[in-house]
Every structure is written in structure tokens, then in C-alpha cells.
Short mmCIF file of C-alpha atoms and ligand atoms in Angstrom, two decimals:
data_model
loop_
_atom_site.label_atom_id
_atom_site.label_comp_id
_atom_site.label_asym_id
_atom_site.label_seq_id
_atom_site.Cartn_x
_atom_site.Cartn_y
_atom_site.Cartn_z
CA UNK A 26 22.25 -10.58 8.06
CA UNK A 27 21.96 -6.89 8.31
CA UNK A 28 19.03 -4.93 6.61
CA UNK A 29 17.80 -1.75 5.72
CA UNK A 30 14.12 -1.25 5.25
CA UNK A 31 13.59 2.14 3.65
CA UNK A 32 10.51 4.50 4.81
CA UNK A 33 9.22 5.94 7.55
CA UNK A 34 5.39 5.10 8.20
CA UNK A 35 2.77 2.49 10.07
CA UNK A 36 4.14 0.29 6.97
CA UNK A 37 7.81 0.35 7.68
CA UNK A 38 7.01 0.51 11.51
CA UNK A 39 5.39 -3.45 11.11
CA UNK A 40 7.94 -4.65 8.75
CA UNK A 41 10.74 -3.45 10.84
CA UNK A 42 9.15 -5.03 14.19
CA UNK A 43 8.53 -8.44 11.97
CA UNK A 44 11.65 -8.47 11.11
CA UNK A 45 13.67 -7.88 14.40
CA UNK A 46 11.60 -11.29 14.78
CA UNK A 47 13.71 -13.37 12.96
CA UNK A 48 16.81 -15.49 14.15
CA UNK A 49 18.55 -14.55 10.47
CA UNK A 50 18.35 -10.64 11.25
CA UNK A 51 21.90 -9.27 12.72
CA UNK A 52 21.13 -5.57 12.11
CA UNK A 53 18.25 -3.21 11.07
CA UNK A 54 18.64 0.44 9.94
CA UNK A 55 15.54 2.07 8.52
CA UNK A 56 15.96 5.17 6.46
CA UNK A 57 14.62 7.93 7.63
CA UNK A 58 11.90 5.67 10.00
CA UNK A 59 10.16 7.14 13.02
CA UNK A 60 10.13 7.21 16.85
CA UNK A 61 8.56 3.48 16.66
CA UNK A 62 11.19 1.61 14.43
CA UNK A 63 13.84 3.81 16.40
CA UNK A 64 12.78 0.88 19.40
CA UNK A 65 13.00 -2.32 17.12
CA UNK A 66 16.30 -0.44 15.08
CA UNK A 67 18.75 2.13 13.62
CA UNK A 68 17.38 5.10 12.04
CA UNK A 69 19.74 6.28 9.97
CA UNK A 70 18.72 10.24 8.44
CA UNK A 71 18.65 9.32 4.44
CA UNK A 72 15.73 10.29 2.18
CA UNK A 73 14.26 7.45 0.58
CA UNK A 74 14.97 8.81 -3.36
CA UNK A 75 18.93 9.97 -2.70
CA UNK A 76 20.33 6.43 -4.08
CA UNK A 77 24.31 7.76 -3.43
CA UNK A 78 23.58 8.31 0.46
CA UNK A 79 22.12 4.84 0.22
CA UNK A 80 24.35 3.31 -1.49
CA UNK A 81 27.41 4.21 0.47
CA UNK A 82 25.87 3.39 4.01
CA UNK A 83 24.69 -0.02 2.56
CA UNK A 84 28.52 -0.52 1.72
CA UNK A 85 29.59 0.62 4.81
CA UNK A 86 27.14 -1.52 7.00
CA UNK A 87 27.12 -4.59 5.13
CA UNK A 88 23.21 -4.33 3.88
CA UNK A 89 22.53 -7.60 2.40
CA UNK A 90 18.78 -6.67 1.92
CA UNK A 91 16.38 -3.41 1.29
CA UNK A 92 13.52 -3.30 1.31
CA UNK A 93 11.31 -0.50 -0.08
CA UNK A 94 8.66 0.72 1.38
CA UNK A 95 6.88 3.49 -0.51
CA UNK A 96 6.26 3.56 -4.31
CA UNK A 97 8.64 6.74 -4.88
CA UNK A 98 11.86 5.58 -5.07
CA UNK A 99 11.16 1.95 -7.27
CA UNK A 100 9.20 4.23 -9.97
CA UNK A 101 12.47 6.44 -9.85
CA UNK A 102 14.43 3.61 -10.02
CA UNK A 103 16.34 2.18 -7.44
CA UNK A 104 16.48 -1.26 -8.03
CA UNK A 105 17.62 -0.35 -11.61
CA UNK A 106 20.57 2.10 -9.66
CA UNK A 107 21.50 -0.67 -7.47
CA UNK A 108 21.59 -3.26 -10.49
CA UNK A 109 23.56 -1.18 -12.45
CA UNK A 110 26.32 -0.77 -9.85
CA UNK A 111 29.03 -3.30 -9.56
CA UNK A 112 29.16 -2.82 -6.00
CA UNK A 113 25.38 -3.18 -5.03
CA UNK A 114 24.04 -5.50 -7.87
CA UNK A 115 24.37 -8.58 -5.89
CA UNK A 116 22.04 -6.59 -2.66
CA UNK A 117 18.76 -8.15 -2.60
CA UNK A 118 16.73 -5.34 -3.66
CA UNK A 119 12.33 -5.76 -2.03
CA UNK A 120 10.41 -3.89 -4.69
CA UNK A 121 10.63 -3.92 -8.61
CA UNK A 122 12.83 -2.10 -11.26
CA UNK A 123 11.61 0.85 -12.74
CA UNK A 124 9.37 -1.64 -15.38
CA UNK A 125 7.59 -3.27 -12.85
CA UNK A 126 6.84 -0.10 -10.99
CA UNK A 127 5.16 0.85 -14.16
CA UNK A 128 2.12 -1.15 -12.85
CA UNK A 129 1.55 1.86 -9.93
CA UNK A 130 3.29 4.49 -11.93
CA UNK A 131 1.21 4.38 -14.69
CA UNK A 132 -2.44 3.98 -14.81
CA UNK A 133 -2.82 3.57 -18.60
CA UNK A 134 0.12 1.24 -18.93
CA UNK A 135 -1.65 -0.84 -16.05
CA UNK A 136 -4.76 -0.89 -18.06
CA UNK A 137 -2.82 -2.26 -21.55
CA UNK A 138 -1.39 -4.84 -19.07
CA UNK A 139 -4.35 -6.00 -18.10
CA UNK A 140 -5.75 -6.04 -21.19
CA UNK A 141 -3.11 -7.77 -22.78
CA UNK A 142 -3.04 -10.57 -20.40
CA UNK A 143 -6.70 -11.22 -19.70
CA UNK A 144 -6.98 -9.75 -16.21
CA UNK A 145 -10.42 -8.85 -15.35
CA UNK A 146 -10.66 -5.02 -14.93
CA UNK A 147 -12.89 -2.16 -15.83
CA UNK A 148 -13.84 -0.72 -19.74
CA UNK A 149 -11.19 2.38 -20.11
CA UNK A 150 -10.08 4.42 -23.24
CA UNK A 151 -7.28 6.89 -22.24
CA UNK A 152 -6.83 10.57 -23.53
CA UNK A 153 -3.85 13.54 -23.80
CA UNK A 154 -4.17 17.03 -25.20
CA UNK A 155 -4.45 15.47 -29.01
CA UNK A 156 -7.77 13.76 -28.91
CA UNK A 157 -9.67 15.94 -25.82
CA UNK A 158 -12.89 16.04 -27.61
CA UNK A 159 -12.80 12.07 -28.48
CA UNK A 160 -12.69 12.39 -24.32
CA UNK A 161 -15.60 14.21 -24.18
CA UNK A 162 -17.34 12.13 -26.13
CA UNK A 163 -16.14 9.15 -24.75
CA UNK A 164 -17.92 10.41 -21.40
CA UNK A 165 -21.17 10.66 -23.24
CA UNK A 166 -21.19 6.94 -23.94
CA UNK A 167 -21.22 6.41 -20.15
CA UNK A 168 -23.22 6.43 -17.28
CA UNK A 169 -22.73 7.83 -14.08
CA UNK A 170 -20.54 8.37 -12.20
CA UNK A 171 -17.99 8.86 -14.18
CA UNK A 172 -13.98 7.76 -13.20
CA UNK A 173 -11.42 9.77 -14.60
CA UNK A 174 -7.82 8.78 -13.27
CA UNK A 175 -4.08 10.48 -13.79
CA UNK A 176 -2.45 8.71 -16.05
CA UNK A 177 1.00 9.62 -13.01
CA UNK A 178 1.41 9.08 -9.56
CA UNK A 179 -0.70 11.92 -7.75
CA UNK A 180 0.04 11.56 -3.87
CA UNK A 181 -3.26 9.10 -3.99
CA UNK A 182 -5.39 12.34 -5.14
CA UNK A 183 -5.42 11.63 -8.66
CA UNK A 184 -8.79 9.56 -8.96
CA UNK A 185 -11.83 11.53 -9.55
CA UNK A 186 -15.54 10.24 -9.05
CA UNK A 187 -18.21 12.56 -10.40
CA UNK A 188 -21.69 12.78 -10.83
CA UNK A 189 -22.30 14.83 -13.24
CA UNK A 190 -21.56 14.68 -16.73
CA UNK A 191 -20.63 18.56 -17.19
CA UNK A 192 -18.55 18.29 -14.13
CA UNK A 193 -17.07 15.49 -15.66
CA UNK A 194 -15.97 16.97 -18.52
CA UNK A 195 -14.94 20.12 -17.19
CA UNK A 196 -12.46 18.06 -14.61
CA UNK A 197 -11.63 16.17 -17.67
CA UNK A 198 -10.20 19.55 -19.23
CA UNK A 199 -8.87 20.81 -15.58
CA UNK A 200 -6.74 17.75 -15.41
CA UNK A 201 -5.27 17.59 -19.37
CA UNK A 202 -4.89 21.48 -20.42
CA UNK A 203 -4.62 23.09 -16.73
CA UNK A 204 -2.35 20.41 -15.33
CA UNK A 205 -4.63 19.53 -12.26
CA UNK A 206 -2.39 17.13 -11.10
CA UNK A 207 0.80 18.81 -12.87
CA UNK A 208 2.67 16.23 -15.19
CA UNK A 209 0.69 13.60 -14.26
CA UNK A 210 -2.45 14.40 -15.31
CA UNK A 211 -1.31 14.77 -19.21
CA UNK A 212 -2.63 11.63 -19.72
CA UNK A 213 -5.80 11.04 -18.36
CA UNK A 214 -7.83 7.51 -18.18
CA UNK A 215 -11.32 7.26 -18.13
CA UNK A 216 -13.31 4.09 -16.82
CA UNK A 217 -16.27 2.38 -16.20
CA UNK A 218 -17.52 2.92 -12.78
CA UNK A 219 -17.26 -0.59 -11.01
CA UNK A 220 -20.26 -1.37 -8.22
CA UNK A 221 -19.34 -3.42 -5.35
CA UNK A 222 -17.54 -3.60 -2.17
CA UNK A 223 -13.81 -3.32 -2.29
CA UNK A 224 -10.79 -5.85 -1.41
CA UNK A 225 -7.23 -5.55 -1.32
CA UNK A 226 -4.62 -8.83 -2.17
CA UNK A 227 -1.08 -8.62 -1.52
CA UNK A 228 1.10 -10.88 -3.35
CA UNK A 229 5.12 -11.12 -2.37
CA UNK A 230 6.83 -12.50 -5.86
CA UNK A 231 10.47 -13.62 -7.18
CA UNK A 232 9.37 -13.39 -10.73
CA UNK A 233 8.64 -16.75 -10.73
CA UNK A 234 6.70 -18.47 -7.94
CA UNK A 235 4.53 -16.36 -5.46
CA UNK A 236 2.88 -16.51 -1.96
CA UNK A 237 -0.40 -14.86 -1.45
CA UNK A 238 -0.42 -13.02 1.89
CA UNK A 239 -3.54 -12.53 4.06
CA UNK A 240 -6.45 -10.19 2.21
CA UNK A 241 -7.32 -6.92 3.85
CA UNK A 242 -9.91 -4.12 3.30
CA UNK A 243 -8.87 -0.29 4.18
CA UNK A 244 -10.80 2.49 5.31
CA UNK A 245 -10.14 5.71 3.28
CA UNK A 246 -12.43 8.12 4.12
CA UNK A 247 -11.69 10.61 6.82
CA UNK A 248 -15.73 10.79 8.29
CA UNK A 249 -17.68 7.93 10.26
CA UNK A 250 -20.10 6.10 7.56
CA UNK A 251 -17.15 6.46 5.22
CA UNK A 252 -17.85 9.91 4.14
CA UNK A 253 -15.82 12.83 3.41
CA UNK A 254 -12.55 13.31 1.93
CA UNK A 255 -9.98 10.44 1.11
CA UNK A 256 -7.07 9.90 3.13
CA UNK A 257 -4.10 7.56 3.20
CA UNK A 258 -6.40 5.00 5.21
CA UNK A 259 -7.95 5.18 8.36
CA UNK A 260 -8.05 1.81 9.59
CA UNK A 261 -8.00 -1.93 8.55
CA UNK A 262 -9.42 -5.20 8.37
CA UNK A 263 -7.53 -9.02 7.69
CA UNK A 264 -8.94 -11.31 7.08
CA UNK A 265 -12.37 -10.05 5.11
CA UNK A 266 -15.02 -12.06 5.46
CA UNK A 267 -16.51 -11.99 1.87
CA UNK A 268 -13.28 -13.24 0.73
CA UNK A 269 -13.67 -17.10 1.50
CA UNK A 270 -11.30 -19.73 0.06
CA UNK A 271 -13.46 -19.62 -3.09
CA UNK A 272 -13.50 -16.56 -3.44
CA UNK A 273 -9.68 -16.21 -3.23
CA UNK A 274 -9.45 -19.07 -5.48
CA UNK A 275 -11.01 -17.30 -7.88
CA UNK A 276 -8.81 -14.40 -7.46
CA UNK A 277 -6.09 -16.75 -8.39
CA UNK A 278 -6.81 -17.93 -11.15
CA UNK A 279 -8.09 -15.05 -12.52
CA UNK A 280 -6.18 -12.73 -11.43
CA UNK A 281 -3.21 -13.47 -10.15
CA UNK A 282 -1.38 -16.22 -11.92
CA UNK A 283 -2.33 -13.99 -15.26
CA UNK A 284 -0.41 -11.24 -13.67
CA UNK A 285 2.50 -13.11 -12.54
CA UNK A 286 2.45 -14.86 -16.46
CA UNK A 287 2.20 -11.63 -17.97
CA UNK A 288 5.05 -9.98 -16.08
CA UNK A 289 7.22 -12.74 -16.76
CA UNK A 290 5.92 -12.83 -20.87
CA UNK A 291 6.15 -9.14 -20.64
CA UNK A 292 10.30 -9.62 -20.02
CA UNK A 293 9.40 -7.93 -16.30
CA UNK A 294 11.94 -9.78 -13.70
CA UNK A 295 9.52 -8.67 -10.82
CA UNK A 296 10.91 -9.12 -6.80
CA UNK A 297 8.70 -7.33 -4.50
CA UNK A 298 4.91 -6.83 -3.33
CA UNK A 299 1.95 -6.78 -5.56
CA UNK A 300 -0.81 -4.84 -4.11
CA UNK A 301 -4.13 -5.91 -6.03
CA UNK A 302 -7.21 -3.36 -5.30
CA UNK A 303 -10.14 -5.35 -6.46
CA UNK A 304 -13.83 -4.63 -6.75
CA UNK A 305 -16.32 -7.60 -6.00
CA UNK A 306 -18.45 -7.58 -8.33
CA UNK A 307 -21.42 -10.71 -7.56
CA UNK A 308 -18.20 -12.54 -6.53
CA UNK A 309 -16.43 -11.96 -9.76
CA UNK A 310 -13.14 -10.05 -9.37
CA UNK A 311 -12.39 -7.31 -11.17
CA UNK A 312 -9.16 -5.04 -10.91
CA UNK A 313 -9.23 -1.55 -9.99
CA UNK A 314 -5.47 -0.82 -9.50
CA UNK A 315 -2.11 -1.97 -8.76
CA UNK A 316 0.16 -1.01 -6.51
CA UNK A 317 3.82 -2.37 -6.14
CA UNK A 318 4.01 -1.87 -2.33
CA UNK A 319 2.40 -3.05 0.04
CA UNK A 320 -0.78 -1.02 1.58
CA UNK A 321 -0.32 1.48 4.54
CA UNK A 322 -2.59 0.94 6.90
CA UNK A 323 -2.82 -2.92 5.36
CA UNK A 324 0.66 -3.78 6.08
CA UNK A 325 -0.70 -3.53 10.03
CA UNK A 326 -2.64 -6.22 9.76
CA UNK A 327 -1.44 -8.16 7.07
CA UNK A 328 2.03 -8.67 8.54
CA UNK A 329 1.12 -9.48 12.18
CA UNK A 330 -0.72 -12.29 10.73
CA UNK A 331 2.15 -13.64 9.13
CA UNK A 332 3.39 -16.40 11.22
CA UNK A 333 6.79 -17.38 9.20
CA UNK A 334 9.62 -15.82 9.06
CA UNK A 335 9.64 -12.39 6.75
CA UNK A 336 13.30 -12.05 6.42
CA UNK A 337 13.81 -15.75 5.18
CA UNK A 338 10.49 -14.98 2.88
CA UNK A 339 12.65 -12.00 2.12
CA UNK A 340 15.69 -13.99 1.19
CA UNK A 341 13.64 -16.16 -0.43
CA UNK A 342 12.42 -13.37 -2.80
CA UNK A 343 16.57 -11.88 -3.74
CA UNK A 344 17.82 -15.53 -4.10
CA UNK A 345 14.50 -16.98 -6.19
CA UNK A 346 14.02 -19.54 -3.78
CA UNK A 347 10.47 -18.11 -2.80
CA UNK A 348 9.38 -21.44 -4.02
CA UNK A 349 11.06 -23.53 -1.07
CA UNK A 350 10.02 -21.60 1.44
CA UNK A 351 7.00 -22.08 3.98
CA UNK A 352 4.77 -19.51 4.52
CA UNK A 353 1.70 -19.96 7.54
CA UNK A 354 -0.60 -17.71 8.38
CA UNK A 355 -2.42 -16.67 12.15
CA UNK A 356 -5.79 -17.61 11.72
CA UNK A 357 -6.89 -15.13 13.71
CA UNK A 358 -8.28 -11.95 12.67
CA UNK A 359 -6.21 -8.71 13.09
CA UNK A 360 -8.15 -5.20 13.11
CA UNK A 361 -5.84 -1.34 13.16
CA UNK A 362 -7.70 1.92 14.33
CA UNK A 363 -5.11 5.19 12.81
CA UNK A 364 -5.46 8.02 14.77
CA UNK A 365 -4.70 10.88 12.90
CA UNK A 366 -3.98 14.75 14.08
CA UNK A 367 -6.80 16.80 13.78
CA UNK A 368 -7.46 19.12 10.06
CA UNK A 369 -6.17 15.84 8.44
CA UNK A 370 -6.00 15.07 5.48
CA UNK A 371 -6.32 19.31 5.00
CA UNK A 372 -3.93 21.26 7.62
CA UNK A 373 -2.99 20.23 11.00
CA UNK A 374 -0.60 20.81 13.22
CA UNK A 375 2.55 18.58 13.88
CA UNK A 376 4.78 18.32 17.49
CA UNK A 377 2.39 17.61 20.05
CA UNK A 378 3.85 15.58 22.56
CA UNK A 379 2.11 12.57 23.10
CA UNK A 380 1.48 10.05 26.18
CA UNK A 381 -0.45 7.40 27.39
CA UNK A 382 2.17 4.54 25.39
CA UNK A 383 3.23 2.65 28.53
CA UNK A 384 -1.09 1.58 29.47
CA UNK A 385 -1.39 0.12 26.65
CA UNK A 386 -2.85 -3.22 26.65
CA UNK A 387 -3.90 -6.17 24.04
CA UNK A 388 -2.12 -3.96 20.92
CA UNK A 389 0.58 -3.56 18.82
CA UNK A 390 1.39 0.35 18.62
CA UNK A 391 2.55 0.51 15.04
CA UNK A 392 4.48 4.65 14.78
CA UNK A 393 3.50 6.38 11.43
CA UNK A 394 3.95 9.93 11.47
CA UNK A 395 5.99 10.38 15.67
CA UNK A 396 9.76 11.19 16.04
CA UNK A 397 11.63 11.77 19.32
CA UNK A 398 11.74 15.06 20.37
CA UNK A 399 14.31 14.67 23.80
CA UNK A 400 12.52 12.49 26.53
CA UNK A 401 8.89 12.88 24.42
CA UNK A 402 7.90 11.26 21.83
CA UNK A 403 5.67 13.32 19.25
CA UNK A 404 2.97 13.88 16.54
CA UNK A 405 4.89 14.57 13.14
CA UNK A 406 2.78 13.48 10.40
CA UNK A 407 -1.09 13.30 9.55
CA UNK A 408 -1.39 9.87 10.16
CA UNK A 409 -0.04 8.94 13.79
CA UNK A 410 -0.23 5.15 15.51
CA UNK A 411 -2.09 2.58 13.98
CA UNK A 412 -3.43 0.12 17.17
CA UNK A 413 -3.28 -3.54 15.84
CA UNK A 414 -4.72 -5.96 17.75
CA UNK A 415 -6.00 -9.70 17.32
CA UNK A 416 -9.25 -11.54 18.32
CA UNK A 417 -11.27 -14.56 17.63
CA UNK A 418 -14.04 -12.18 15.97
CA UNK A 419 -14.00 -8.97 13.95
CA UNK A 420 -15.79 -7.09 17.33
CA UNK A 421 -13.08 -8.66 19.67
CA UNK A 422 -10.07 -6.97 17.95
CA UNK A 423 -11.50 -4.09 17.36
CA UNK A 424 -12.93 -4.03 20.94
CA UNK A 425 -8.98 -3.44 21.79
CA UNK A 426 -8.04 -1.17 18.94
CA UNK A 427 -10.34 0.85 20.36
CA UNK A 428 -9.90 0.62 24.20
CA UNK A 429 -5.93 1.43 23.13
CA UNK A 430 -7.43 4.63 20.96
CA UNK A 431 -8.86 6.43 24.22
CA UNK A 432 -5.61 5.27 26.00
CA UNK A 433 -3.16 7.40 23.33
CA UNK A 434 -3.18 10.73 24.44
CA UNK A 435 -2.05 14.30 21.96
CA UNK A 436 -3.37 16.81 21.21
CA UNK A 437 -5.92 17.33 18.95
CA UNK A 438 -6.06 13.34 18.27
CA UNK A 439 -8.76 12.21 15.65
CA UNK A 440 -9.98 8.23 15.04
CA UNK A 441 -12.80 6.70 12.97
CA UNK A 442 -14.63 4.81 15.86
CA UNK A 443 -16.67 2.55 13.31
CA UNK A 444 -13.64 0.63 11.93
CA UNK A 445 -15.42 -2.38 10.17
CA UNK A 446 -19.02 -0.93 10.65
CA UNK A 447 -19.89 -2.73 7.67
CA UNK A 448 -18.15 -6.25 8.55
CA UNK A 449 -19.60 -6.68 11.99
P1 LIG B 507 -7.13 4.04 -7.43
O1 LIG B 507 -6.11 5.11 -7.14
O2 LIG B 507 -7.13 3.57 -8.85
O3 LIG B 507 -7.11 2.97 -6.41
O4 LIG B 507 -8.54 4.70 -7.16
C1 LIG B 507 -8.84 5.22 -5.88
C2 LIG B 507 -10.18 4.74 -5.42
O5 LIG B 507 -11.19 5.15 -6.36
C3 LIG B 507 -10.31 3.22 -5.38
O6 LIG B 507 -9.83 2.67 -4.20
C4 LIG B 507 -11.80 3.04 -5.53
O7 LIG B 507 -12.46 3.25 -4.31
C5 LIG B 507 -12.19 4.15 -6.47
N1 LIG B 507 -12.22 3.68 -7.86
C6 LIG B 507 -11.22 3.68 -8.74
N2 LIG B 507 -11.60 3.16 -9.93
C7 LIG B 507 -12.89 2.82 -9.79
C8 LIG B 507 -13.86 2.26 -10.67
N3 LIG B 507 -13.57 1.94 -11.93
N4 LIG B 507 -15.09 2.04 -10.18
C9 LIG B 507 -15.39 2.37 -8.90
N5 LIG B 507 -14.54 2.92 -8.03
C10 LIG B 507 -13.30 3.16 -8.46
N1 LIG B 508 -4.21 2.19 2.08
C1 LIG B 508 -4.09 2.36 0.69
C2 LIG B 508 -2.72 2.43 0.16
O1 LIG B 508 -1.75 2.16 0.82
O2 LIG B 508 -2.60 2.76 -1.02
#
């Protein structure tokens, strides 16, 4: 069978090199992809969003199955553009129609869902230019800190976490009447602020049955300690040890099948990942956002864990046959160190040539942002190589993320060296 995964990150990178894995796989073209799934593929030079390039080379190549990376292109719809076309509507499409991507596209229409069907998630009233005072007022009634969320897709940027209840409200006004966040902040969502320590479920869904894949937890601050400013995720953890079978039974039950129920009542035929950001609060789950992807640096250790076959999970998901197929997990744990180029997630430089690949021992090098440039390969993006690696313990696998970190040589290279600080 020949695929195309489309993206061109650490996420793609690990699908791509799962997928060259399987005995079913004949070929695999990734769209635009990067210097790493240039060695387990084709990349092919197509933006992920223009759905007429795509469409002719999966006609031309014989694509039985994308699969879609980032958000972007299932909020704009290209399961819809590929169900709509005589040609591509029988193409097993990874990733919802433009509905389902509703869930990530739009934080208020996340919160009615969850509301609606009784998933456990924080206290929220949502505001646009009409009823900005009822906003401010609505802040009042809270303590801090205060949450305010774009109602749109921001590039991650569009949650705020503030202190202070002026500041609060000012940002409130920045993000409605000054268009902080352009478009998307028009509608803006405020919430209670949940306490607890944060955990991330991945579910992989044919709109009817589901498997849950391994938990993970991310590291999105840029500084040691987790401080300073967010970034796409610096590192990450599977399994987490807070999240023991009860625990995840929990999340089941209450979280899960109500999702899978409600997208189904809903009329929402949904194929693809579910990416669940909880908060644990005293072991009681409580959603903090959806995401219908699957998590970048996450995907680098979720995936490796994965011990069946992802492109007959895959088929499994286009055919609805998710149901009959078996799904086993590595029991060991899996730990990813990003290194990132230096200024990021602000300004930093791109095209330094980097070296060091062929020492590297005990890790999976998973590209993010590299191309080829002739003989070299090098830096092109913020985020760089994510170093997976496995071990009994936490310490063990990171022990070799690490190692692998001082053996990756560029210019300017940056990495969080307390990965898991607060697991170990
Ligand atoms: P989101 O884009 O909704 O995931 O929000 C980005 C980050 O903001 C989350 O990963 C959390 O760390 C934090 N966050 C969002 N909503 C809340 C909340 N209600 N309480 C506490 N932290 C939150
Ligand atoms: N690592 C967080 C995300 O992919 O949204």
C-alpha cells in the first residue's frame, strides 16, 4: 500500500519511520517532510493546505492512505475536499472533517461539547464585542489567575494566564476590540484556572470503537524549572507515572467514552487522533483542551512505544475495522530531549550545518525542523531533533537522551537538561 503522511516535523518524522515498519507499506511520500523522513521516504515539495497539488499526486501515485499531521489543513478541510471528490472519496483520509476539527479549532465550541456531553472540564462563559462588559464582570467573579483563551487557532499563543485582575481585563479588551490574536481572538473564552499537574491522552478513533495509545506529559516552557516563555514542547515523557491503570480507567470512563458518544450523537463521523490535555485534579480528570492531532514532541514517545503495526491500525481506522485489530504496547518507558536553535521560540537563526549524527548511540534521532542542504544536513526550524530513547526507568532513558544531546553538534544548539525533573 502506498502512503502519504502530510507534515514536516518530529511528529511526521516518527510516524513516517513507524510506518516504513510495516510489511503492508509499499511506498511513503511525506509532503513537504524534512531531512529525517527524506531517509525512511519520498519527500515530495507540496504544502500541507494546497488540496489540488495533493490531490493529483495522490492520483498519480496510488495513495491509498494520508495521514495528517498538523491541525491546519483538517480545520480547513481536507477530509471534507477529499470526500467530496469522486476520485479521492474512497482514500482513507487520518484526521477528521472540518466538524470534528471543530474540537481544536474552536475553543468555545469545545467547551459546549463538553458541556453537552458531561465531560469533566473547567467553569467558562465566553464573550465577543456585544457583551465586553458582561466579560469584565465575569472576571470579577473569579479568582486568580485568570485564563482567557482565543476562541481560533492562534499558532499555540492564544492562551493567556494572568495575575492580575486589571491586566486581565485589559488583555481581555486587547484580544476582542484590538484583535490580539487577529480573527481569532473575536471570541474570547474565559475559565476557571484548574490546579494540578498536567497529562496528555491520545486516542486513535473510527467513529465507532477506539484504542487508547500510551499517555505522555510535554515540556513547554523554553527555561530549566519550566520557566519562561511557551514553546511548541521541549521534551517528553511516556508513560507518566501518576497515570496508573486507575487512573486511566478513570479517564475512560469519564472522559473518553463520553467523547467518543458525543461525537457520534453529535452526527460527527470522526477518523483520526484525539489529543486529550487533562489537568489532575486529586486524581479526578478534568479537560483542558482538545486537539485533533496528535502532540509534537508526544508523538516521539508515544509512537515508539507502540508495538503493533500503525499502518494496519491505520487501515483499521479508513475501513472501520479499528475494532478487530490488536494493538500492544512496549512496556518500557520512552523519554525525547528537543534541541532547539538558539533565540527560540523569539528569533534565531536557521542553516547551520549540523554533525555529530553518525555517534549516536541508544536513540532514535527523530528530524523536526533539518533539510538537506548538498552533502550537509541542516538547522531549518526552531525546533531541531528530538532524541528518543527507551529504558527500564525514567533516569535510564533520559540518561541517553541526554548523552545523544552533547553528541548533536550546530551551531548555537539549545536543550532543557532537566527533562522529567519533576518525575524522577
Ligand atoms: P490550551 O491551548 O487550551 O492547551 O492552553 C495552553 C496551556 O495553558 C495548557 O497546556 C495549560 O498549561 C494552560 N491552561 C489552559 N487552560 C487552563 C486552565 N483552565 N487552568 C490552568 N491552566 C490552563
Ligand atoms: N506539545 C503540544 C502540542 O503538540 O500541542
Amino acid at each position: 500500500m502506498n502512503v502519504l503522511v502530510l507534515g514536516s516535523g518530529g511528529r511526521e518524522h516518527a510516524f513516517a519511520w513507524k510506518l516504513a515498519q510495516s510489511p503492508k507499506l509499499e511506498n511513503l511520500f511525506i509532503a513537504p517532510g524534512n531531512a529525517g523522513t527524506a531517509q525512511v521516504g519520498t519527500n515530495i515539495e507540496i504544502g500541507v493546505n494546497d488540496f489540488d497539488a495533493i490531490k493529483d499526486f495522490v492520483l498519480s501515485n496510488d495513495i491509498k492512505i494520508v495521514v495528517v499531521g498538523p491541525e491546519d489543513p483538517l480545520v480547513n478541510g481536507i477530509h471534507d475536499y477529499f470526500l467530496a471528490d469522486d476520485e479521492l472519496k474512497n482514500i482513507g483520509v487520518i484526521g477528521p472533517k472540518r466538524d470534528g476539527a471543530e474540537l481544536e479549532g474552536s475553543k468555545e465550541f469545545s467547551k459546549i461539547f463538553m458541556e453537552k456531553h458531561g465531560v469533566p472540564t473547567a467553569k467558562y462563559q465566553s464573550f465577543t464585542k456585544t457583551n465586553l462588559e458582561d466579560g469584565y464582570t465575569f472576571l470579577e467573579t473569579l479568582s486568580p489567575p485568570y485564563v482567557l483563551k482565543a476562541d481560533g487557532l492562534a499558532a499555540g499563543k492564544g492562551v493567556l494566564i494572568l495575575e492580575d485582575l486589571e491586566e486581565a481585563k485589559t488583555e481581555l479588551s486587547n484580544m476582542i476590540e484590538s484583535g490580539k490574536f487577529g480573527d481569532a481572538s473575536a471570541t474570547v473564552v474565559i475559565e476557571e484556572f484548574l490546579h494540578g499537574i498536567e497529562l496528555s491522552v491520545f486516542v486513535l478513533t473510527d467513529g465507532e470503537s477506539y484504542k487508547i495509545l500510551p499517555s505522555a506529559k510535554d515540556y513547554k516552557r523554553i527555561g530549566e524549572g519550566d520557566k519562561g516563555l511557551n514553546t511548541g514542547g521541549m521534551g517528553a515523557i511516556s508513560p507518566v507515572p501518576f497515570a496508573d491503570s486507575a487512573y486511566l480507567q478513570k479517564v475512560e470512563d469519564l472522559v473518553v467514552k463520553p467523547t467518543i458518544a458525543g461525537l457520534k450523537a453529535d452526527g460527527i463521523d470522526y477518523k483520526g487522533f484525539i489529543f486529550i490535555g487533562l489537568m489532575n485534579d486529586n486524581g479526578n480528570p478534568s479537560v483542558v483542551e482538545y486537539n485533533v492531532r496528535m502532540g509534537d514532541p508526544e508523538t516521539e514517545v508515544v509512537i515508539p512505544r507502540i508495538k503493533s503495526d500503525l499502518l494496519d491500525l491505520f487501515e483499521g481506522v479508513a475501513n472501520q475495522t479499528l475494532h478487530e485489530k490488536t494493538f500492544e504496547v512496549d512496556e518500557r518507558i520512552a523519554t525525547t530531549v528537543m534541541l532547539v536553535s538558539g533565540g527560540y521560540p523569539e528569533g534565531y537563526e536557521k542553516g547551520k550545518v549540523m554533525t555529530g549524527f553518525n555517534t549516536i548511540e541508544n536513540s532514535i534521532p527523530f528530524h523536526a525542523g533539518t533539510k538537506k542542504d548538498g552533502e550537509n544536513i541542516v538547522t531549518s526550524g526552531g525546533r531541531v531533533l528530538a532524541l528518543t530513547s527507551f529504558g527500564a526507568e525514567i533516569k535510564e532513558a533520559l540518561d541517553y537522551s541526554f548523552a545523544n544531546a552533547e553528541k548533536i553538534h550546530f551551531d548555537k544548539k539549545y536543550y532543557r537538561s532537566d527533562i522529567g525533573f519533576d518525575l524522577v
